[in-house]
Amino acid sequence: MDPSQIADPIITGLLRGGLYALMALGLALVFGVMNIPNFAHGDFYMVGAYLAFFSFTAFGLGPILSIIVAMFGAFILGVLVEKGVFYTLRKRSKKNWVMNTFLLTLGISIVLQNSVKMLFGANYRGVTAFWPGTMQIGSINVSIDRIVGFLIAIIAIAGFWVFLSKTKVGRSIRAVSQDETGSQLVGVNLNWIHTLTFGLSCAVAALAGASLLSITPASPGMGLTPLYKSWFVCILVGMGNVGASIWGGLLLGILETFAYMQFGAGWQDAISLAVIILILLFKPSGLFAKKGVKSALE
Amino acid sequence: MEKKGTFDISRLNGYLGKLGLKPLGFLLIILLAVIPLIITDQFWIRLLTSTLMMAALAMAFDFSAGFININNFGLAAFWGLGAYTSGLLAVNLGLSPWLGMLAGALAAAVLGFLVGLLTLRLSGIFASCMTWFVALALMALTTNWVELTRGSSGLSTPYLVDSLSNIPYYYVMLIIAIGVLILLRVITNSHIGMAFKAIGQDKQAAEASGINFVKYRIFNMTLSCALAGLVGGFYAHYTGVITPTMMHTSNTVEALAICYVGGRGSIWGAILSAFILVPAMELMKGMMEVRMIIYGVLLILVMLVYPAGLAGLCNALYKFMKDKGLFRKFGFVSKNVTGRS
């Protein structure tokens, strides 16, 4: 077998997977810390793409600045949503929390998606390229945008890792994810941590959406695919396992590329769905199950 | 002393109670049955038919969501599976649409049984995700298997009856919807419903009190999916063309929103909210986005402010009137009347 036959899908898969990992990171964070299975994660990705599109085309900001604007916009939106919806529910009742918040995020997703559709219409809005040009890796040509997107994902993930393990706020977030009551006892402000976590998760999703703008143009329904892909990754590695979601993302990227090359377009989703169903059946706690991390089992 | 042959409202009440109905609900059903005699406008008849269809779907959804606490996120796919099974059998084998509807229900039941079996180990939210993934896979399969399903260009199916009028369809759907209502009410009012609720609230406690978790959960999933498949079989021969988009998550979301606005775990609340929401949404035709935003906002509001939904509101109103003695005042017999569950 020709070595490039193996190497090419792996390279494409890795480039694809970096952004899946970034998306999954946000989802895992919110699930781990707040116990919210976020169904609206893909819509913050979409909001990020729209914000980047308008800052890039209408306001003529540079690519980097557009992506930063998208991140901040989504962060603020996330904070508002947390304060308006989840904080209200937490005050009222914490009974059946996981299922109730799941439905709430569903409502948020519908509202966000359709508000965007109403404001900007259903047509695609994309840019040809943030950074025009292609690069030769091995035997395939890859657009610079994909490589920059991958680099952004790696930098963001590394930044997150430093933030979570080295700073005081990051440690508080991890403390809350391990034990809410315990963290309150040592003086962590729970409300603040929850709001911050949700905002950060939205910002990360928007970052992914913004940096992929030239590859997947902005449209109201664009969030569904990244949403279920990040769900896949989280289930693949074990829900709420923030560290392992990086490997899961890369793995899914490679898996999809192989499926695409073997069976043709359209089938890669069916294949990855089949894989995830098998994972849920035979290893519901995920590939990298870790003690203390919530699992899919009762 | 009651005389033979005289109309006795409390006895009627007793019979209806066995079917899980109340006199008011019975009156409304009779009203629905005579509506085509009053309104002959085809637009309204079609609208009422689709309302009843959404109501039946929402009831099937409620049967899982409100009792065993699993939101069947793939309901639309089971609906679509019923439609495609029935449609394909009619097109390829010439099977009668009436039998096709049953075949659709059967196919959905088999898949529901399998999904129920496979998700036994998973907790509520992951079981919901699993149904969703199965639905996404099914939709991808239907879209891509062009040789069998004609893909996204849609499959033309024969009509159920040889008539241009929509009234026969209306009656078929009405019978299905009432059948679903009575079936689910009878089941959930019996000890089985209790077992479902116990499982939904706390699996371990339920098993400790001797409830066969496996049996009840699989039974619930199977029945809920079978009903969705039955409605799907009807839909296939009602519209005459089915496309894979009917399996899209947004259709599940519509049933879900109707179910939650109506009040989770009541079954009949779903009909009530369907009759308020679906026509209201239809009148806003062309404003699909506004429609969906309203669904989303309603869902958020119900969850945040009043989780009991419309059914809870009606029950509160009923209790209020009963406490004030308003029923006796207007001559209703209140001996056998208990609050709707």
PDB file of C-alpha atoms in Angstrom, chain A residues 31 37 39 84-86 88-89 92 96 98-104 106-108 110-111 114-115 117-118 224 227-228 231-232 235 239 265-267 269-270 273-274 276-277 280-284 295-298, chain B residues 69-71 73 118-126 128-130 132-134 136-138 140-141 144-145 203-204 213 217 248-249 253 256 260 264 288-290 292-293 295-297 299-300 302-305 307:
ATOM      1  CA  PHE A  31     -21.337  19.467  31.188  1.00  0.00           C
ATOM      2  CA  PRO A  37     -26.068  18.852  28.328  1.00  0.00           C
ATOM      3  CA  PHE A  39     -28.014  21.368  22.912  1.00  0.00           C
ATOM      4  CA  GLY A  84     -31.419  34.878  32.164  1.00  0.00           C
ATOM      5  CA  VAL A  85     -32.224  31.194  31.879  1.00  0.00           C
ATOM      6  CA  PHE A  86     -30.090  28.791  33.877  1.00  0.00           C
ATOM      7  CA  THR A  88     -33.418  31.534  37.022  1.00  0.00           C
ATOM      8  CA  LEU A  89     -34.013  27.799  36.886  1.00  0.00           C
ATOM      9  CA  ARG A  92     -36.439  27.934  41.295  1.00  0.00           C
ATOM     10  CA  ASN A  96     -34.455  16.795  37.462  1.00  0.00           C
ATOM     11  CA  VAL A  98     -30.083  17.545  33.672  1.00  0.00           C
ATOM     12  CA  MET A  99     -33.253  16.845  31.706  1.00  0.00           C
ATOM     13  CA  ASN A 100     -34.754  20.277  32.349  1.00  0.00           C
ATOM     14  CA  THR A 101     -31.655  22.141  31.258  1.00  0.00           C
ATOM     15  CA  PHE A 102     -31.439  19.929  28.197  1.00  0.00           C
ATOM     16  CA  LEU A 103     -34.892  21.109  27.186  1.00  0.00           C
ATOM     17  CA  LEU A 104     -34.035  24.699  27.991  1.00  0.00           C
ATOM     18  CA  LEU A 106     -33.206  23.144  23.080  1.00  0.00           C
ATOM     19  CA  GLY A 107     -35.489  26.163  23.423  1.00  0.00           C
ATOM     20  CA  ILE A 108     -32.488  28.494  23.287  1.00  0.00           C
ATOM     21  CA  ILE A 110     -34.618  27.197  18.413  1.00  0.00           C
ATOM     22  CA  VAL A 111     -34.803  30.858  19.377  1.00  0.00           C
ATOM     23  CA  ASN A 114     -34.708  31.353  13.974  1.00  0.00           C
ATOM     24  CA  SER A 115     -33.861  34.851  15.142  1.00  0.00           C
ATOM     25  CA  LYS A 117     -32.887  33.377  10.071  1.00  0.00           C
ATOM     26  CA  MET A 118     -35.426  36.165  10.529  1.00  0.00           C
ATOM     27  CA  LEU A 224     -26.384  21.085  13.812  1.00  0.00           C
ATOM     28  CA  LEU A 227     -23.234  20.118  17.570  1.00  0.00           C
ATOM     29  CA  TYR A 228     -23.643  16.428  17.074  1.00  0.00           C
ATOM     30  CA  TRP A 231     -21.551  15.317  21.215  1.00  0.00           C
ATOM     31  CA  PHE A 232     -19.887  12.353  19.524  1.00  0.00           C
ATOM     32  CA  ILE A 235     -19.461  10.470  24.361  1.00  0.00           C
ATOM     33  CA  MET A 239     -18.830  13.033  29.091  1.00  0.00           C
ATOM     34  CA  ALA A 265     -19.666  11.677   0.446  1.00  0.00           C
ATOM     35  CA  GLY A 266     -22.790  11.525   2.584  1.00  0.00           C
ATOM     36  CA  TRP A 267     -21.879   8.254   4.222  1.00  0.00           C
ATOM     37  CA  ASP A 269     -22.039  10.749   9.014  1.00  0.00           C
ATOM     38  CA  ALA A 270     -23.794   7.391   8.931  1.00  0.00           C
ATOM     39  CA  LEU A 273     -23.151   7.539  13.975  1.00  0.00           C
ATOM     40  CA  ALA A 274     -22.781   3.779  13.847  1.00  0.00           C
ATOM     41  CA  ILE A 276     -20.967   6.231  18.426  1.00  0.00           C
ATOM     42  CA  ILE A 277     -23.934   3.915  18.862  1.00  0.00           C
ATOM     43  CA  LEU A 280     -22.723   3.801  23.833  1.00  0.00           C
ATOM     44  CA  LEU A 281     -23.585   0.117  23.766  1.00  0.00           C
ATOM     45  CA  PHE A 282     -20.307  -1.461  24.707  1.00  0.00           C
ATOM     46  CA  LYS A 283     -18.370   1.227  26.502  1.00  0.00           C
ATOM     47  CA  PRO A 284     -20.874   3.800  27.743  1.00  0.00           C
ATOM     48  CA  SER A 295     -20.676   8.574  32.719  1.00  0.00           C
ATOM     49  CA  ALA A 296     -23.630   7.659  30.579  1.00  0.00           C
ATOM     50  CA  LEU A 297     -24.605   4.796  32.848  1.00  0.00           C
ATOM     51  CA  GLU A 298     -27.355   5.038  35.403  1.00  0.00           C
TER      52      GLU A 298
ATOM     53  CA  ASN B  69     -38.447  10.394  31.758  1.00  0.00           C
ATOM     54  CA  ILE B  70     -36.873   9.629  28.389  1.00  0.00           C
ATOM     55  CA  ASN B  71     -37.309  12.307  25.778  1.00  0.00           C
ATOM     56  CA  PHE B  73     -35.478  12.629  20.480  1.00  0.00           C
ATOM     57  CA  LEU B 118     -30.006  -1.101  23.596  1.00  0.00           C
ATOM     58  CA  THR B 119     -30.520   1.915  25.842  1.00  0.00           C
ATOM     59  CA  LEU B 120     -31.409  -0.075  28.950  1.00  0.00           C
ATOM     60  CA  ARG B 121     -28.067   0.561  30.579  1.00  0.00           C
ATOM     61  CA  LEU B 122     -28.065   4.273  29.819  1.00  0.00           C
ATOM     62  CA  SER B 123     -29.464   6.993  32.031  1.00  0.00           C
ATOM     63  CA  GLY B 124     -32.266   9.262  30.817  1.00  0.00           C
ATOM     64  CA  ILE B 125     -30.279  11.899  29.014  1.00  0.00           C
ATOM     65  CA  PHE B 126     -27.988   9.463  27.218  1.00  0.00           C
ATOM     66  CA  SER B 128     -32.416  10.402  24.701  1.00  0.00           C
ATOM     67  CA  CYS B 129     -29.179  11.124  22.866  1.00  0.00           C
ATOM     68  CA  MET B 130     -29.086   7.568  21.610  1.00  0.00           C
ATOM     69  CA  TRP B 132     -31.445  11.097  18.526  1.00  0.00           C
ATOM     70  CA  PHE B 133     -28.362   9.454  16.989  1.00  0.00           C
ATOM     71  CA  VAL B 134     -30.448   6.577  15.698  1.00  0.00           C
ATOM     72  CA  LEU B 136     -29.913  11.037  12.511  1.00  0.00           C
ATOM     73  CA  ALA B 137     -28.530   7.762  11.153  1.00  0.00           C
ATOM     74  CA  LEU B 138     -31.947   6.771   9.842  1.00  0.00           C
ATOM     75  CA  ALA B 140     -28.887   9.874   6.573  1.00  0.00           C
ATOM     76  CA  LEU B 141     -29.727   6.364   5.400  1.00  0.00           C
ATOM     77  CA  ASN B 144     -28.495   8.321   0.736  1.00  0.00           C
ATOM     78  CA  TRP B 145     -30.179   5.064  -0.209  1.00  0.00           C
ATOM     79  CA  LYS B 203     -34.782   3.659  38.974  1.00  0.00           C
ATOM     80  CA  GLN B 204     -33.184   2.078  42.001  1.00  0.00           C
ATOM     81  CA  PHE B 213     -37.491  -2.155  35.113  1.00  0.00           C
ATOM     82  CA  ARG B 217     -39.054   0.522  29.972  1.00  0.00           C
ATOM     83  CA  HIS B 248     -35.621  16.019  10.699  1.00  0.00           C
ATOM     84  CA  THR B 249     -35.092  16.907  14.350  1.00  0.00           C
ATOM     85  CA  VAL B 253     -38.973  19.514  18.470  1.00  0.00           C
ATOM     86  CA  LEU B 256     -41.813  18.069  22.132  1.00  0.00           C
ATOM     87  CA  TYR B 260     -44.368  20.312  27.243  1.00  0.00           C
ATOM     88  CA  ARG B 264     -45.807  16.690  30.820  1.00  0.00           C
ATOM     89  CA  MET B 288     -41.822  30.129   9.739  1.00  0.00           C
ATOM     90  CA  GLU B 289     -39.130  31.815  11.813  1.00  0.00           C
ATOM     91  CA  VAL B 290     -41.575  33.656  14.058  1.00  0.00           C
ATOM     92  CA  MET B 292     -40.371  28.539  15.662  1.00  0.00           C
ATOM     93  CA  ILE B 293     -39.280  31.413  17.900  1.00  0.00           C
ATOM     94  CA  TYR B 295     -42.262  27.526  20.099  1.00  0.00           C
ATOM     95  CA  GLY B 296     -38.815  28.082  21.600  1.00  0.00           C
ATOM     96  CA  VAL B 297     -39.882  30.921  23.870  1.00  0.00           C
ATOM     97  CA  LEU B 299     -40.772  25.976  25.805  1.00  0.00           C
ATOM     98  CA  ILE B 300     -38.342  28.100  27.837  1.00  0.00           C
ATOM     99  CA  VAL B 302     -43.020  26.699  30.506  1.00  0.00           C
ATOM    100  CA  MET B 303     -39.849  25.139  31.867  1.00  0.00           C
ATOM    101  CA  LEU B 304     -38.913  28.210  33.874  1.00  0.00           C
ATOM    102  CA  VAL B 305     -42.245  29.505  35.091  1.00  0.00           C
ATOM    103  CA  PRO B 307     -43.697  23.274  34.458  1.00  0.00           C
TER     104      PRO B 307
END
